[in-house]
Tab-separated table of C-alpha atoms in Angstrom:
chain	number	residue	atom	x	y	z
A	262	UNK	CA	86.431	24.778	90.967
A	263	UNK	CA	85.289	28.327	91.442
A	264	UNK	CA	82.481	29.459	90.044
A	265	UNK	CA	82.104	31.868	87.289
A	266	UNK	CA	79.209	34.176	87.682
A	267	UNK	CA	77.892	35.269	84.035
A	268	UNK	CA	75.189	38.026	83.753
A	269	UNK	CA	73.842	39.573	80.508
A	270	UNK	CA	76.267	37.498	79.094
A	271	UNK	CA	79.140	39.379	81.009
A	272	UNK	CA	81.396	37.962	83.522
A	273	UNK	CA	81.202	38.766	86.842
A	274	UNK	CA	84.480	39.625	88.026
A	275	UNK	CA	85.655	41.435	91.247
A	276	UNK	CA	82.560	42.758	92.661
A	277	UNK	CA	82.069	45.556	94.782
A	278	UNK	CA	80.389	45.533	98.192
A	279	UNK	CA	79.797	48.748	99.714
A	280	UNK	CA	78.875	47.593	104.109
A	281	UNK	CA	79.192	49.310	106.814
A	282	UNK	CA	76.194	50.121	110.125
A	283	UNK	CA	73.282	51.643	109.004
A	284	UNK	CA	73.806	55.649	107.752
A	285	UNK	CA	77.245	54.965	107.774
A	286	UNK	CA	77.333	56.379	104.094
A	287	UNK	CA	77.383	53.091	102.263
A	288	UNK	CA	74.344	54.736	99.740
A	289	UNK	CA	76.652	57.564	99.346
A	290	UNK	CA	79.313	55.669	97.620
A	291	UNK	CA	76.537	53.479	95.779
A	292	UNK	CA	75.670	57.160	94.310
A	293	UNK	CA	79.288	57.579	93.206
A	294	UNK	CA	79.710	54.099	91.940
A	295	UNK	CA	76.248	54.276	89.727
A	296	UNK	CA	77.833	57.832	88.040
A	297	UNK	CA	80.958	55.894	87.264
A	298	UNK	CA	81.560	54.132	83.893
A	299	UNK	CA	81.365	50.810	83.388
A	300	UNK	CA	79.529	49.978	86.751
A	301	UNK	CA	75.983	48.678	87.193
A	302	UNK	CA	74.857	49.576	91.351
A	303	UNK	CA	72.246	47.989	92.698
A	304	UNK	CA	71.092	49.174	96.575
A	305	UNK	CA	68.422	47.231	98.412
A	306	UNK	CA	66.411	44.971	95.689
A	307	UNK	CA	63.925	42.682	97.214
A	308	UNK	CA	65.782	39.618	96.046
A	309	UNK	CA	69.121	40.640	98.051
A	310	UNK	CA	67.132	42.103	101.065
A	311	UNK	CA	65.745	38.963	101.979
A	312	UNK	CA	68.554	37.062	101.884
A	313	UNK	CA	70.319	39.574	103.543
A	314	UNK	CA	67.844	39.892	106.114
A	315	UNK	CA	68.134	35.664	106.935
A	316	UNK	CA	71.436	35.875	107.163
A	317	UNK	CA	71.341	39.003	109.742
A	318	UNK	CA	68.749	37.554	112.051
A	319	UNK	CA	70.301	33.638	111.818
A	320	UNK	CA	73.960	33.707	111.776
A	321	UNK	CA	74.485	30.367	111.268
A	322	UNK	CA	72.414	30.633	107.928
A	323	UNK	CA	75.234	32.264	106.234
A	324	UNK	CA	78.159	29.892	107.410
A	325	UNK	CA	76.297	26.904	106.058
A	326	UNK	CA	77.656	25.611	102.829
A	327	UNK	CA	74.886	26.756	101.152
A	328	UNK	CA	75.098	30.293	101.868
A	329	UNK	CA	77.079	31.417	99.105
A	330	UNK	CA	74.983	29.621	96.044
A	331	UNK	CA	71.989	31.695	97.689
A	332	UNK	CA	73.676	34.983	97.843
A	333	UNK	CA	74.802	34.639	94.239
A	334	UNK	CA	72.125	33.638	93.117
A	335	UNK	CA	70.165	36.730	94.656
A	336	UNK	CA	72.743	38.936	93.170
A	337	UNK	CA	72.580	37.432	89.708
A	338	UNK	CA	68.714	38.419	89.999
A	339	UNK	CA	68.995	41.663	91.298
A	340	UNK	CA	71.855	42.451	88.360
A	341	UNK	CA	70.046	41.527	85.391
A	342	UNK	CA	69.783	44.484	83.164
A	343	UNK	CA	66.349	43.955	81.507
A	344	UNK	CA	62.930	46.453	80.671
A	345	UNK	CA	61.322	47.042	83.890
A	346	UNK	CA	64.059	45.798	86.038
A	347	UNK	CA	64.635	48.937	87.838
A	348	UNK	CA	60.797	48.947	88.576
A	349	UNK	CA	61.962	46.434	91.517
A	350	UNK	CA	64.300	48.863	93.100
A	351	UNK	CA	63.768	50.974	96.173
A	352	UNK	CA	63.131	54.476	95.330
A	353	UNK	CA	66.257	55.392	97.282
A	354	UNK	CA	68.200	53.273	94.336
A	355	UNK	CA	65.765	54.668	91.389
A	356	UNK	CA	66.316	58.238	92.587
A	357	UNK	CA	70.754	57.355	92.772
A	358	UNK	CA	70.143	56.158	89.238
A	359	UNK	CA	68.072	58.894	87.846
A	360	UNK	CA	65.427	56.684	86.856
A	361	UNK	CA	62.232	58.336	85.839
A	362	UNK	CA	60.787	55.403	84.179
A	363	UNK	CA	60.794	51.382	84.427
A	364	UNK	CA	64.436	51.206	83.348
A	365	UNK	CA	67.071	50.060	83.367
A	366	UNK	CA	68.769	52.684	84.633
A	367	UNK	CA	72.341	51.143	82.936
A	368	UNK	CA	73.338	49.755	79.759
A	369	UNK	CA	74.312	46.309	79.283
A	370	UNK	CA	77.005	46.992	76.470
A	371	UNK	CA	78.249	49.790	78.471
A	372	UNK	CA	79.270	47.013	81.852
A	373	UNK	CA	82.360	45.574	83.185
A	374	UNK	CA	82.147	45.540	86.861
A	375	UNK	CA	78.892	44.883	89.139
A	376	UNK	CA	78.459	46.288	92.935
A	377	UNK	CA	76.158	46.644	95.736
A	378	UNK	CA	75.244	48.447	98.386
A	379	UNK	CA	72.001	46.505	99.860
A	380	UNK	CA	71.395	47.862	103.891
A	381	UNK	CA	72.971	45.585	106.340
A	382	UNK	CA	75.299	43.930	103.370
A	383	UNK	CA	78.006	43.801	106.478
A	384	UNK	CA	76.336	40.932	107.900
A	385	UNK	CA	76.515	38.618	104.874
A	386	UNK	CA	80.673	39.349	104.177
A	387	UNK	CA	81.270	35.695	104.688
A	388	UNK	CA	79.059	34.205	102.388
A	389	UNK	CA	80.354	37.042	100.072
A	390	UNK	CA	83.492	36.233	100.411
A	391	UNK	CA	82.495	32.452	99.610
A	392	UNK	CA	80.326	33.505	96.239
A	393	UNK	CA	82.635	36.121	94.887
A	394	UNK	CA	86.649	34.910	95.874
A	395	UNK	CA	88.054	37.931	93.829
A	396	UNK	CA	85.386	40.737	94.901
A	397	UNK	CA	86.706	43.755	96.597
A	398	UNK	CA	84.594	44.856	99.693
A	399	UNK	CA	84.200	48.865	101.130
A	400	UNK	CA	83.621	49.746	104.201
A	401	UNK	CA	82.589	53.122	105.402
A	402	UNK	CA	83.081	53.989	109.254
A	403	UNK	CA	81.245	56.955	110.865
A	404	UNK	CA	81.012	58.316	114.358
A	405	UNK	CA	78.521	56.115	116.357
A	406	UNK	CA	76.598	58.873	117.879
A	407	UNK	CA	76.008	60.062	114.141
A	408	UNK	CA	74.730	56.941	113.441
A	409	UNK	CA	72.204	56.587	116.156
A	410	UNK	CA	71.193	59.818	115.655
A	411	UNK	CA	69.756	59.277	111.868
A	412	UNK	CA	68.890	56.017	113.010
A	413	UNK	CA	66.380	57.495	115.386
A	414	UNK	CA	65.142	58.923	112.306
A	415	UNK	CA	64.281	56.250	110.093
A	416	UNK	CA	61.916	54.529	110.850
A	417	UNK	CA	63.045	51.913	108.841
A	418	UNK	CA	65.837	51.205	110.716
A	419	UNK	CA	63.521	51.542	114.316
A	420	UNK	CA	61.125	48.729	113.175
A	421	UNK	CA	64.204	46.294	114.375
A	422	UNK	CA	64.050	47.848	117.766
A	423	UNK	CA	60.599	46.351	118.552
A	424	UNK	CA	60.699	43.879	121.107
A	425	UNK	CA	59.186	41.262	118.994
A	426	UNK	CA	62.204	40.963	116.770
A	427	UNK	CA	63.913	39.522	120.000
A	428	UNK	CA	61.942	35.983	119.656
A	429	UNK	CA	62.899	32.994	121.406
A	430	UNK	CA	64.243	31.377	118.140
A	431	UNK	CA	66.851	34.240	117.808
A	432	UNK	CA	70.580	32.817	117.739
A	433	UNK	CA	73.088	33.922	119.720
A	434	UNK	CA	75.582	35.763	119.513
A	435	UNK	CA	73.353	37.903	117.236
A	436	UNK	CA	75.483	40.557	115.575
A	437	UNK	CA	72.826	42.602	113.835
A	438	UNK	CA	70.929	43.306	117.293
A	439	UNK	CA	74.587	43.795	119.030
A	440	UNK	CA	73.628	41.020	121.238
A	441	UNK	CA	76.249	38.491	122.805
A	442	UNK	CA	74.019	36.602	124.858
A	443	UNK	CA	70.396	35.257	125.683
A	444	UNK	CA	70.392	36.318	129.120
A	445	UNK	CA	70.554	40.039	127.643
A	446	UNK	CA	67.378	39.868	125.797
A	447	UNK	CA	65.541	41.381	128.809
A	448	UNK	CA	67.903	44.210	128.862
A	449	UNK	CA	67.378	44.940	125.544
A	450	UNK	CA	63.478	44.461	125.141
A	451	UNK	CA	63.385	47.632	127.761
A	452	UNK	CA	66.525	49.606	126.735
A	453	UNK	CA	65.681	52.523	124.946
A	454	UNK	CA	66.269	52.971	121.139
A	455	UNK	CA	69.183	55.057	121.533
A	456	UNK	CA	70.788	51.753	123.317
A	457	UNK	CA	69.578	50.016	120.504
A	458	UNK	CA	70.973	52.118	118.025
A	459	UNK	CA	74.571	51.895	119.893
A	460	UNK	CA	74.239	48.085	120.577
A	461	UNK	CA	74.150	47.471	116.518
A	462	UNK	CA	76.714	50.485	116.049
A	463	UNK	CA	78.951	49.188	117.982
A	464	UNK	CA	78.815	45.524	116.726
A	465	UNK	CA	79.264	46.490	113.810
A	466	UNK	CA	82.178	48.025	114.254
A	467	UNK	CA	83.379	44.900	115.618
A	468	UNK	CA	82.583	43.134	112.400
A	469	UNK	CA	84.289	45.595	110.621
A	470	UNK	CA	87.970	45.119	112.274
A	471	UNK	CA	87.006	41.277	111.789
A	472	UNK	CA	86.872	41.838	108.539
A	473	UNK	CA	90.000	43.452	108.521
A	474	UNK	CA	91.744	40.953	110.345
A	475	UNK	CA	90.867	38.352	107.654
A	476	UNK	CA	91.177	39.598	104.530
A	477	UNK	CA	93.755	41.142	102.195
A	478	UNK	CA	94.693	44.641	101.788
A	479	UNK	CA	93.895	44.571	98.414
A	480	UNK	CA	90.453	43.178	98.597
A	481	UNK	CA	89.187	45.685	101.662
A	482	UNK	CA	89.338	49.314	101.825
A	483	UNK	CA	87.851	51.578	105.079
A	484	UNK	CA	86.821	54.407	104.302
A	485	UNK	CA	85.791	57.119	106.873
A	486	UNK	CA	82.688	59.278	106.544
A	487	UNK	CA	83.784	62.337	108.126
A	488	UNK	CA	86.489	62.303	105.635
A	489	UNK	CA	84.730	61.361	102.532
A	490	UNK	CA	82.700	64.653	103.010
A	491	UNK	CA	85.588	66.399	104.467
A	492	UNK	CA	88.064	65.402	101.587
A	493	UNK	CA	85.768	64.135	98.908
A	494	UNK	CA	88.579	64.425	96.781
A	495	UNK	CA	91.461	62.746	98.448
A	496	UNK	CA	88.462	60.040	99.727
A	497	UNK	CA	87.833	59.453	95.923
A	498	UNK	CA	91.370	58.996	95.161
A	499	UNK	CA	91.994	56.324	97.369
A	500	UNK	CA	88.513	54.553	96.014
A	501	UNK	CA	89.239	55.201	91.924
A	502	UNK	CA	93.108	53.145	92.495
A	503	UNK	CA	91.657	50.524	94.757
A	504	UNK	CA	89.122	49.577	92.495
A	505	UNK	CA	90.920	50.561	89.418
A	506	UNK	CA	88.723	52.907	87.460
A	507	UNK	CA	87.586	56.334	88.274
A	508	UNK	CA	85.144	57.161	90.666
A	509	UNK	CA	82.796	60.221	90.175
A	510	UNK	CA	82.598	63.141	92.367
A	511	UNK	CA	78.704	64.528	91.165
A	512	UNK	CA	76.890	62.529	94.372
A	513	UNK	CA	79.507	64.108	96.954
A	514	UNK	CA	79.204	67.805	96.146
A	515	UNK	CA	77.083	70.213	98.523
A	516	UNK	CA	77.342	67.417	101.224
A	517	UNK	CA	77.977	68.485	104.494
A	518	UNK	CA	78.737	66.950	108.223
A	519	UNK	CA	76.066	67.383	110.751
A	520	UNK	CA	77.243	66.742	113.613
A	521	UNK	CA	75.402	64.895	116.307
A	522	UNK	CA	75.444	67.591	118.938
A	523	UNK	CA	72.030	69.040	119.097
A	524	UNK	CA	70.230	66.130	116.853
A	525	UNK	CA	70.984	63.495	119.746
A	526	UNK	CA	69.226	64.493	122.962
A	527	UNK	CA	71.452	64.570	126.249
A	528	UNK	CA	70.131	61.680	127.728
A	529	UNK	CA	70.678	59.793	124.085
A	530	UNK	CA	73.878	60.806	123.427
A	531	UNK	CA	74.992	59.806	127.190
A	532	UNK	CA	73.700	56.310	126.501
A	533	UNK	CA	75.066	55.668	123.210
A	534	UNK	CA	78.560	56.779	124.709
A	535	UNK	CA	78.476	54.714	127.498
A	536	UNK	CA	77.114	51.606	125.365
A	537	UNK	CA	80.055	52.337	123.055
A	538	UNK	CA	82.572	53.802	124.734
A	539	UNK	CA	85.361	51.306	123.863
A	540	UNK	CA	84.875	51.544	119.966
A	541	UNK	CA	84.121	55.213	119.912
A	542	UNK	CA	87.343	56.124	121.911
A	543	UNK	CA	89.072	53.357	119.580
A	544	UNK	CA	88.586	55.128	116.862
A	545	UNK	CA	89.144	58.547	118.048
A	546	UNK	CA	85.741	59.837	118.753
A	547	UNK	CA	85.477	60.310	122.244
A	548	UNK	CA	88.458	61.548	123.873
A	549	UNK	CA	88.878	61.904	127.448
């Protein structure tokens, strides 16, 4: 029997999942989504995060039969609307939801649909899948070299570079590192973070076509980057029918592409083409 996911005393019903690699613009669309009626974002509570997190560094966490009750029940916690809730958020989430105080940032009366957009949610799209049959997953795709370029940035996102995140109880294949096998875990422990950067880029790209591979058309939508900020407009379109109410345009205006030319340097950029060469040229971002 499937499970029926009540919040607030509101069903839980189609779900939205915003994934993609890291500063591929999946907080973008969380903006979007939290200015759009009816829909209560959430984007990197503590709750979600760690399961997330579990799930990224042991794969086979999130294929166990287990997975799913733990996700939901993660999500359930994270989308309570209740005084103080939005106390637990990141900043980056208070800030989307123009949150000055403890919250919460939504009303419950005002709900019919429930998303988020946690970092690294890519890497949990099974057990998703499992906890929410009917929910509707987004994925945003953005030029690799982009990518590693604001992830050399953040240093959130270089704290998993460290060679002690590569410990001798890490499973393999390891998608979130971009790691196929063991006997690479040399390689990686002296490649430099640009490599790094490429490595979990590029596998996540791979996870991505997966994903499209398995489910329907009407449950996954890919979305490019370049074109959301391009063509906010025609982007937002194509979001409002697939998930059938309309999505707002306030967190897309005044954005604009920087390219990766001149934020990567040479030697960077060389590396992360070479370490994704297949999927960048794939997708039409390196041409010969």
């Amino acid at each position: 029997m499937r499970h029926i996911l009540v919040v607030n005393g509101i069903k839980v019903r189609r779900p939205v999942f915003l994934m993609g690699a890291p500063h591929s613009g999946a907080d973008l669309l969380g903006r979007a989504l939290k200015r759009s009626p009816g829909f209560h974002v959430t984007m990197g509570r503590t709750c979600v995060a760690h399961v997330v997190y579990a799930f990224a560094r042991r794969p086979s966490i999130s294929r166990s039969s287990g997975a799913a009750r733990v996700i939901r029940d993660a999500l359930a916690e994270a989308w309570q609307v209740v005084p103080g809730a939005c106390a637990q958020c990141p900043e980056a989430c208070r800030e989307a939801g123009g949150v000055t105080g403890t919250g919460p940032c939504v009303s419950a009366a005002s709900l019919n649909r429930f998303c988020d957009a946690s970092p690294d949610l890519l890497y949990s799209a099974t057990a998703l899948l499992n906890a929410f049959p009917d929910a509707r997953f987004v994925q945003l795709i953005r030029d690799g070299r982009d990518v590693a370029a604001d992830m050399l940035a953040d240093p959130a996102c270089l704290a998993w570079f460290k060679p002690v995140m590569l410990s001798d109880e890490t499973e393999f294949p390891n998608p979130f590192l971009g790691l196929s096998k063991g006997e690479h875990r040399d390689n990686w422990k002296s490649m430099p973070v640009a490599g790094k950067a490429a490595l979990r880029w590029r596998s996540a790209i791979r996870l991505s076509a997966g994903l499209r591979q398995d489910l329907p058309a009407d449950q996954l939508l890919t979305v490019r980057y370049e074109d959301l900020v391009r063509s906010p407009a025609q982007s937002l379109a194509a979001l409002s029918a697939f998930l059938e109410t309309q999505v707002s345009k306030v967190a897309l205006y005044g954005r604009r592409l920087q390219p990766s030319a001149g934020r990567l340097r040479p030697a960077d950029r060389e590396l992360v083409e070479k370490v994704a060469k297949e999927e960048l040229s794939r997708l039409g971002y390196l041409t010969s």
